[in-house]
Amino acid sequence: DVKVTQSSRYLVKRTGEKVFLECVQDMDHENMFWYRQDPGLGLRLIYFSYDVKMKEKGDIPEGYSVSREKKERFSLILESASTNQTSMYLCASSFRTTHNQPQHFGDGTRLSIL
Amino acid sequence: AQSVTQLDSHVSVSEGTPVLLRCNYSSSYSPSLFWYVQHPNKGLQLLLKYTSAATLVKGINGFEAEFKKSETSFHLTKPSAHMSDAAEYFCVVSVYTGNQFYFGTGTSLTVIP
């Protein structure tokens, strides 16, 4: 079974802090994604990566950056955390080659910025 | 352009009765379609997928979905609801690039004992 592991289930940080969310997958997937999920807004794509050191902006990249130094690991960085970044963050991965491969999700990180 | 519409934001059923969660899609290409379930404070779990083989797709936990191209629909059904089915359900479409997934806004399923 594919496993996508997010480093923290719950995280509390303060405004202005630099925050790192880590995601690791064990299925050699080329694609990795970061979403945030908010009530009434559904899932919104922040960034995705289709290869090591490659990244593309999603729908809401402002205030975030990402890093992909190894194929299995995709990090989301909040450069200077703000209260409006309090949310549930979901990481996902998938194969790149065809469109009929589903995404596989981690359990999420619920991040609170105080 | 691609989009997904989940026609009901909330559905309530009694335990043991059938479940129907509706999804319509719009796609310029032959799509792949997926249903996911999300339990509280958890990630999304794949229920089933349609990838242009059989139009009736069976998934986990007794769920199935039928792809109807003429109606651009991919509705999720289950013959008999269980209390453990109470969750949020998402319909998702993917197109040929393999990098883009389009999510519906979700349907919250309540199961009444």
PDB file of C-alpha atoms in Angstrom:
ATOM      1  CA  ASP A   1       0.000   0.000   0.000  1.00  0.00           C
ATOM      2  CA  VAL A   2       1.079   3.521  -0.762  1.00  0.00           C
ATOM      3  CA  LYS A   3       1.991   5.468   2.312  1.00  0.00           C
ATOM      4  CA  VAL A   4       2.159   9.230   2.499  1.00  0.00           C
ATOM      5  CA  THR A   5       3.407  10.426   5.850  1.00  0.00           C
ATOM      6  CA  GLN A   6       3.093  13.954   7.155  1.00  0.00           C
ATOM      7  CA  SER A   7       5.475  14.720   9.970  1.00  0.00           C
ATOM      8  CA  SER A   8       2.967  16.300  12.366  1.00  0.00           C
ATOM      9  CA  ARG A   9      -0.752  15.783  12.930  1.00  0.00           C
ATOM     10  CA  TYR A  10      -1.157  18.936  15.002  1.00  0.00           C
ATOM     11  CA  LEU A  11       1.091  21.980  15.145  1.00  0.00           C
ATOM     12  CA  VAL A  12       0.839  25.293  16.983  1.00  0.00           C
ATOM     13  CA  LYS A  13       3.076  28.195  15.996  1.00  0.00           C
ATOM     14  CA  ARG A  14       3.225  31.945  16.530  1.00  0.00           C
ATOM     15  CA  THR A  15       2.823  34.718  13.995  1.00  0.00           C
ATOM     16  CA  GLY A  16       6.052  35.611  12.245  1.00  0.00           C
ATOM     17  CA  GLU A  17       7.632  32.203  12.758  1.00  0.00           C
ATOM     18  CA  LYS A  18       9.043  30.225   9.863  1.00  0.00           C
ATOM     19  CA  VAL A  19       7.144  26.945   9.716  1.00  0.00           C
ATOM     20  CA  PHE A  20       8.116  23.735   7.981  1.00  0.00           C
ATOM     21  CA  LEU A  21       5.643  20.997   7.074  1.00  0.00           C
ATOM     22  CA  GLU A  22       7.189  17.774   5.879  1.00  0.00           C
ATOM     23  CA  CYS A  23       5.762  15.044   3.680  1.00  0.00           C
ATOM     24  CA  VAL A  24       7.314  11.725   2.672  1.00  0.00           C
ATOM     25  CA  GLN A  25       5.962   9.103   0.261  1.00  0.00           C
ATOM     26  CA  ASP A  26       7.246   5.575  -0.245  1.00  0.00           C
ATOM     27  CA  MET A  27       5.947   4.681  -3.732  1.00  0.00           C
ATOM     28  CA  ASP A  28       8.446   6.437  -5.993  1.00  0.00           C
ATOM     29  CA  HIS A  29       5.783   8.885  -7.209  1.00  0.00           C
ATOM     30  CA  GLU A  30       6.961  11.688  -9.436  1.00  0.00           C
ATOM     31  CA  ASN A  31       4.191  14.110  -8.465  1.00  0.00           C
ATOM     32  CA  MET A  32       3.718  15.589  -5.049  1.00  0.00           C
ATOM     33  CA  PHE A  33       1.154  18.189  -3.983  1.00  0.00           C
ATOM     34  CA  TRP A  34       0.347  20.491  -1.077  1.00  0.00           C
ATOM     35  CA  TYR A  35      -3.245  21.556  -0.423  1.00  0.00           C
ATOM     36  CA  ARG A  36      -4.954  23.507   2.284  1.00  0.00           C
ATOM     37  CA  GLN A  37      -8.483  22.707   3.320  1.00  0.00           C
ATOM     38  CA  ASP A  38     -10.802  25.230   4.911  1.00  0.00           C
ATOM     39  CA  PRO A  39     -14.509  24.950   5.762  1.00  0.00           C
ATOM     40  CA  GLY A  40     -16.645  26.107   2.873  1.00  0.00           C
ATOM     41  CA  LEU A  41     -13.659  26.483   0.531  1.00  0.00           C
ATOM     42  CA  GLY A  42     -12.805  22.849  -0.133  1.00  0.00           C
ATOM     43  CA  LEU A  43      -9.294  21.831  -1.131  1.00  0.00           C
ATOM     44  CA  ARG A  44      -7.092  24.470  -2.696  1.00  0.00           C
ATOM     45  CA  LEU A  45      -3.779  23.685  -4.355  1.00  0.00           C
ATOM     46  CA  ILE A  46      -0.809  25.600  -2.957  1.00  0.00           C
ATOM     47  CA  TYR A  47       2.093  24.082  -4.910  1.00  0.00           C
ATOM     48  CA  PHE A  48       2.932  20.913  -6.711  1.00  0.00           C
ATOM     49  CA  SER A  49       6.136  19.285  -7.876  1.00  0.00           C
ATOM     50  CA  TYR A  50       6.499  16.894 -10.793  1.00  0.00           C
ATOM     51  CA  ASP A  51      10.162  16.053 -10.231  1.00  0.00           C
ATOM     52  CA  VAL A  52      13.081  16.705  -7.924  1.00  0.00           C
ATOM     53  CA  LYS A  53      13.831  20.424  -7.693  1.00  0.00           C
ATOM     54  CA  MET A  54      10.838  21.195  -9.939  1.00  0.00           C
ATOM     55  CA  LYS A  55       7.819  23.073  -8.665  1.00  0.00           C
ATOM     56  CA  GLU A  56       4.805  24.894  -9.967  1.00  0.00           C
ATOM     57  CA  LYS A  57       2.500  27.328  -8.258  1.00  0.00           C
ATOM     58  CA  GLY A  58      -1.015  26.272  -7.579  1.00  0.00           C
ATOM     59  CA  ASP A  59      -4.011  28.454  -6.918  1.00  0.00           C
ATOM     60  CA  ILE A  60      -2.881  30.084  -3.649  1.00  0.00           C
ATOM     61  CA  PRO A  61       0.947  30.159  -3.426  1.00  0.00           C
ATOM     62  CA  GLU A  62       1.248  33.539  -1.711  1.00  0.00           C
ATOM     63  CA  GLY A  63       3.000  33.299   1.631  1.00  0.00           C
ATOM     64  CA  TYR A  64       4.286  29.774   0.951  1.00  0.00           C
ATOM     65  CA  SER A  65       7.315  28.176  -0.637  1.00  0.00           C
ATOM     66  CA  VAL A  66       8.280  24.544  -1.208  1.00  0.00           C
ATOM     67  CA  SER A  67      11.362  22.400  -1.422  1.00  0.00           C
ATOM     68  CA  ARG A  68      11.923  19.084  -3.118  1.00  0.00           C
ATOM     69  CA  GLU A  69      15.521  17.952  -2.801  1.00  0.00           C
ATOM     70  CA  LYS A  70      14.724  14.236  -2.895  1.00  0.00           C
ATOM     71  CA  LYS A  71      12.039  12.408  -4.826  1.00  0.00           C
ATOM     72  CA  GLU A  72      10.308  11.043  -1.755  1.00  0.00           C
ATOM     73  CA  ARG A  73      10.166  14.258   0.261  1.00  0.00           C
ATOM     74  CA  PHE A  74       8.223  17.473  -0.322  1.00  0.00           C
ATOM     75  CA  SER A  75       8.348  20.297   2.184  1.00  0.00           C
ATOM     76  CA  LEU A  76       5.976  23.225   2.559  1.00  0.00           C
ATOM     77  CA  ILE A  77       7.412  26.365   4.123  1.00  0.00           C
ATOM     78  CA  LEU A  78       5.488  29.239   5.629  1.00  0.00           C
ATOM     79  CA  GLU A  79       8.038  32.036   5.399  1.00  0.00           C
ATOM     80  CA  SER A  80       6.447  34.230   8.078  1.00  0.00           C
ATOM     81  CA  ALA A  81       3.372  32.605   9.542  1.00  0.00           C
ATOM     82  CA  SER A  82       0.187  34.623   9.823  1.00  0.00           C
ATOM     83  CA  THR A  83      -3.117  33.838  11.511  1.00  0.00           C
ATOM     84  CA  ASN A  84      -4.872  33.472   8.152  1.00  0.00           C
ATOM     85  CA  GLN A  85      -2.679  30.467   7.474  1.00  0.00           C
ATOM     86  CA  THR A  86      -4.391  28.518  10.245  1.00  0.00           C
ATOM     87  CA  SER A  87      -5.766  25.541   8.351  1.00  0.00           C
ATOM     88  CA  MET A  88      -5.647  21.838   7.618  1.00  0.00           C
ATOM     89  CA  TYR A  89      -2.752  21.047   5.267  1.00  0.00           C
ATOM     90  CA  LEU A  90      -2.846  17.934   3.114  1.00  0.00           C
ATOM     91  CA  CYS A  91       0.009  16.378   1.173  1.00  0.00           C
ATOM     92  CA  ALA A  92      -0.611  14.030  -1.757  1.00  0.00           C
ATOM     93  CA  SER A  93       1.429  12.120  -4.316  1.00  0.00           C
ATOM     94  CA  SER A  94       0.767  10.393  -7.636  1.00  0.00           C
ATOM     95  CA  PHE A  95       2.448   8.921 -10.687  1.00  0.00           C
ATOM     96  CA  ARG A  96       3.111  11.389 -13.454  1.00  0.00           C
ATOM     97  CA  THR A  97       2.967   9.232 -16.550  1.00  0.00           C
ATOM     98  CA  THR A  98      -0.786   8.973 -17.088  1.00  0.00           C
ATOM     99  CA  HIS A  99      -3.882  10.668 -15.817  1.00  0.00           C
ATOM    100  CA  ASN A 100      -5.592   7.525 -14.616  1.00  0.00           C
ATOM    101  CA  GLN A 101      -3.508   7.179 -11.493  1.00  0.00           C
ATOM    102  CA  PRO A 102      -5.116   8.592  -8.372  1.00  0.00           C
ATOM    103  CA  GLN A 103      -3.555  10.816  -5.778  1.00  0.00           C
ATOM    104  CA  HIS A 104      -2.716   9.302  -2.410  1.00  0.00           C
ATOM    105  CA  PHE A 105      -3.073  11.512   0.632  1.00  0.00           C
ATOM    106  CA  GLY A 106      -1.442  11.813   4.005  1.00  0.00           C
ATOM    107  CA  ASP A 107      -3.475  12.208   7.188  1.00  0.00           C
ATOM    108  CA  GLY A 108      -3.037  15.962   7.223  1.00  0.00           C
ATOM    109  CA  THR A 109      -1.468  18.517   9.529  1.00  0.00           C
ATOM    110  CA  ARG A 110      -3.801  20.785  11.458  1.00  0.00           C
ATOM    111  CA  LEU A 111      -1.825  23.988  11.862  1.00  0.00           C
ATOM    112  CA  SER A 112      -2.800  26.763  14.260  1.00  0.00           C
ATOM    113  CA  ILE A 113      -1.063  30.125  14.106  1.00  0.00           C
ATOM    114  CA  LEU A 114      -1.498  32.199  17.272  1.00  0.00           C
TER     115      LEU A 114
ATOM    116  CA  ALA B   1     -11.898  23.582 -19.138  1.00  0.00           C
ATOM    117  CA  GLN B   2     -12.393  21.017 -16.424  1.00  0.00           C
ATOM    118  CA  SER B   3     -14.708  21.260 -13.429  1.00  0.00           C
ATOM    119  CA  VAL B   4     -16.593  19.116 -10.959  1.00  0.00           C
ATOM    120  CA  THR B   5     -19.962  19.836  -9.381  1.00  0.00           C
ATOM    121  CA  GLN B   6     -21.224  17.924  -6.401  1.00  0.00           C
ATOM    122  CA  LEU B   7     -24.912  18.601  -6.438  1.00  0.00           C
ATOM    123  CA  ASP B   8     -25.578  18.229  -2.711  1.00  0.00           C
ATOM    124  CA  SER B   9     -23.511  19.755   0.049  1.00  0.00           C
ATOM    125  CA  HIS B  10     -25.287  17.651   2.704  1.00  0.00           C
ATOM    126  CA  VAL B  11     -27.075  14.296   2.500  1.00  0.00           C
ATOM    127  CA  SER B  12     -28.802  12.530   5.386  1.00  0.00           C
ATOM    128  CA  VAL B  13     -29.910   8.909   5.260  1.00  0.00           C
ATOM    129  CA  SER B  14     -31.112   6.389   7.790  1.00  0.00           C
ATOM    130  CA  GLU B  15     -28.917   3.436   8.621  1.00  0.00           C
ATOM    131  CA  GLY B  16     -29.677   0.541   6.275  1.00  0.00           C
ATOM    132  CA  THR B  17     -31.132   2.710   3.493  1.00  0.00           C
ATOM    133  CA  PRO B  18     -29.472   3.428   0.135  1.00  0.00           C
ATOM    134  CA  VAL B  19     -26.934   6.203  -0.359  1.00  0.00           C
ATOM    135  CA  LEU B  20     -26.739   8.403  -3.469  1.00  0.00           C
ATOM    136  CA  LEU B  21     -24.116  11.131  -3.764  1.00  0.00           C
ATOM    137  CA  ARG B  22     -24.269  13.036  -7.024  1.00  0.00           C
ATOM    138  CA  CYS B  23     -21.378  14.302  -9.116  1.00  0.00           C
ATOM    139  CA  ASN B  24     -21.358  15.994 -12.520  1.00  0.00           C
ATOM    140  CA  TYR B  25     -18.202  16.860 -14.381  1.00  0.00           C
ATOM    141  CA  SER B  26     -17.105  18.964 -17.301  1.00  0.00           C
ATOM    142  CA  SER B  27     -14.032  17.986 -19.274  1.00  0.00           C
ATOM    143  CA  SER B  28     -12.550  18.794 -22.659  1.00  0.00           C
ATOM    144  CA  TYR B  29     -10.786  15.427 -22.702  1.00  0.00           C
ATOM    145  CA  SER B  30     -11.554  11.870 -21.728  1.00  0.00           C
ATOM    146  CA  PRO B  31     -11.382  12.155 -17.966  1.00  0.00           C
ATOM    147  CA  SER B  32     -10.408   9.892 -15.154  1.00  0.00           C
ATOM    148  CA  LEU B  33     -12.779  10.180 -12.229  1.00  0.00           C
ATOM    149  CA  PHE B  34     -12.318   9.346  -8.584  1.00  0.00           C
ATOM    150  CA  TRP B  35     -14.305   9.322  -5.371  1.00  0.00           C
ATOM    151  CA  TYR B  36     -12.596   9.910  -2.047  1.00  0.00           C
ATOM    152  CA  VAL B  37     -13.862   9.756   1.526  1.00  0.00           C
ATOM    153  CA  GLN B  38     -12.577  11.891   4.387  1.00  0.00           C
ATOM    154  CA  HIS B  39     -13.335  11.095   8.010  1.00  0.00           C
ATOM    155  CA  PRO B  40     -12.942  13.879  10.604  1.00  0.00           C
ATOM    156  CA  ASN B  41      -9.356  15.045  11.035  1.00  0.00           C
ATOM    157  CA  LYS B  42      -8.061  12.532   8.534  1.00  0.00           C
ATOM    158  CA  GLY B  43      -6.725  12.659   5.001  1.00  0.00           C
ATOM    159  CA  LEU B  44      -8.606  11.606   1.878  1.00  0.00           C
ATOM    160  CA  GLN B  45      -8.956   7.892   1.201  1.00  0.00           C
ATOM    161  CA  LEU B  46      -9.572   6.584  -2.309  1.00  0.00           C
ATOM    162  CA  LEU B  47     -12.931   4.815  -2.620  1.00  0.00           C
ATOM    163  CA  LEU B  48     -12.895   4.016  -6.331  1.00  0.00           C
ATOM    164  CA  LYS B  49     -11.717   5.185  -9.732  1.00  0.00           C
ATOM    165  CA  TYR B  50     -12.987   5.247 -13.312  1.00  0.00           C
ATOM    166  CA  THR B  51     -10.312   5.057 -15.995  1.00  0.00           C
ATOM    167  CA  SER B  52     -12.222   4.260 -19.242  1.00  0.00           C
ATOM    168  CA  ALA B  53     -12.624   0.545 -18.714  1.00  0.00           C
ATOM    169  CA  ALA B  54     -15.939  -0.617 -17.231  1.00  0.00           C
ATOM    170  CA  THR B  55     -18.500   2.124 -16.733  1.00  0.00           C
ATOM    171  CA  LEU B  56     -19.734   0.578 -13.483  1.00  0.00           C
ATOM    172  CA  VAL B  57     -16.938   0.751 -10.965  1.00  0.00           C
ATOM    173  CA  LYS B  58     -16.872  -1.074  -7.665  1.00  0.00           C
ATOM    174  CA  GLY B  59     -14.935   0.332  -4.771  1.00  0.00           C
ATOM    175  CA  ILE B  60     -14.182  -0.374  -1.158  1.00  0.00           C
ATOM    176  CA  ASN B  61     -16.740  -0.682   1.646  1.00  0.00           C
ATOM    177  CA  GLY B  62     -19.589  -1.602  -0.717  1.00  0.00           C
ATOM    178  CA  PHE B  63     -19.569   1.644  -2.714  1.00  0.00           C
ATOM    179  CA  GLU B  64     -19.896   1.772  -6.457  1.00  0.00           C
ATOM    180  CA  ALA B  65     -20.234   4.456  -9.104  1.00  0.00           C
ATOM    181  CA  GLU B  66     -21.474   4.543 -12.672  1.00  0.00           C
ATOM    182  CA  PHE B  67     -19.851   6.659 -15.376  1.00  0.00           C
ATOM    183  CA  LYS B  68     -22.480   8.089 -17.745  1.00  0.00           C
ATOM    184  CA  LYS B  69     -20.852  10.023 -20.537  1.00  0.00           C
ATOM    185  CA  SER B  70     -24.134  11.232 -22.037  1.00  0.00           C
ATOM    186  CA  GLU B  71     -25.089  12.787 -18.700  1.00  0.00           C
ATOM    187  CA  THR B  72     -21.506  13.749 -17.720  1.00  0.00           C
ATOM    188  CA  SER B  73     -22.198  12.173 -14.350  1.00  0.00           C
ATOM    189  CA  PHE B  74     -20.369   9.903 -11.935  1.00  0.00           C
ATOM    190  CA  HIS B  75     -22.741   9.313  -9.036  1.00  0.00           C
ATOM    191  CA  LEU B  76     -21.690   7.322  -5.976  1.00  0.00           C
ATOM    192  CA  THR B  77     -24.056   4.751  -4.515  1.00  0.00           C
ATOM    193  CA  LYS B  78     -24.242   2.197  -1.740  1.00  0.00           C
ATOM    194  CA  PRO B  79     -27.189  -0.155  -1.196  1.00  0.00           C
ATOM    195  CA  SER B  80     -27.252   0.067   2.587  1.00  0.00           C
ATOM    196  CA  ALA B  81     -25.729   2.834   4.699  1.00  0.00           C
ATOM    197  CA  HIS B  82     -23.700   2.038   7.789  1.00  0.00           C
ATOM    198  CA  MET B  83     -22.971   4.383  10.657  1.00  0.00           C
ATOM    199  CA  SER B  84     -19.289   4.270   9.763  1.00  0.00           C
ATOM    200  CA  ASP B  85     -20.103   5.800   6.338  1.00  0.00           C
ATOM    201  CA  ALA B  86     -20.726   9.194   7.942  1.00  0.00           C
ATOM    202  CA  ALA B  87     -17.983  11.382   6.449  1.00  0.00           C
ATOM    203  CA  GLU B  88     -17.181  13.934   3.746  1.00  0.00           C
ATOM    204  CA  TYR B  89     -17.058  12.660   0.163  1.00  0.00           C
ATOM    205  CA  PHE B  90     -15.186  14.252  -2.719  1.00  0.00           C
ATOM    206  CA  CYS B  91     -15.551  13.701  -6.443  1.00  0.00           C
ATOM    207  CA  VAL B  92     -12.361  14.404  -8.415  1.00  0.00           C
ATOM    208  CA  VAL B  93     -11.561  14.579 -12.131  1.00  0.00           C
ATOM    209  CA  SER B  94      -8.134  14.275 -13.699  1.00  0.00           C
ATOM    210  CA  VAL B  95      -7.129  14.949 -17.285  1.00  0.00           C
ATOM    211  CA  TYR B  96      -4.384  13.747 -19.567  1.00  0.00           C
ATOM    212  CA  THR B  97      -1.485  15.701 -18.147  1.00  0.00           C
ATOM    213  CA  GLY B  98      -1.611  13.649 -14.976  1.00  0.00           C
ATOM    214  CA  ASN B  99      -0.623  16.661 -12.976  1.00  0.00           C
ATOM    215  CA  GLN B 100      -3.963  18.322 -12.547  1.00  0.00           C
ATOM    216  CA  PHE B 101      -6.783  17.187 -10.338  1.00  0.00           C
ATOM    217  CA  TYR B 102     -10.060  19.078 -10.007  1.00  0.00           C
ATOM    218  CA  PHE B 103     -12.016  18.651  -6.791  1.00  0.00           C
ATOM    219  CA  GLY B 104     -15.679  19.025  -6.068  1.00  0.00           C
ATOM    220  CA  THR B 105     -16.622  20.998  -2.984  1.00  0.00           C
ATOM    221  CA  GLY B 106     -17.595  17.873  -1.084  1.00  0.00           C
ATOM    222  CA  THR B 107     -20.773  16.227   0.213  1.00  0.00           C
ATOM    223  CA  SER B 108     -21.214  15.664   3.909  1.00  0.00           C
ATOM    224  CA  LEU B 109     -23.018  12.389   4.580  1.00  0.00           C
ATOM    225  CA  THR B 110     -24.919  11.952   7.836  1.00  0.00           C
ATOM    226  CA  VAL B 111     -26.218   8.515   8.795  1.00  0.00           C
ATOM    227  CA  ILE B 112     -29.120   8.501  11.237  1.00  0.00           C
ATOM    228  CA  PRO B 113     -29.400   5.499  13.555  1.00  0.00           C
TER     229      PRO B 113
END
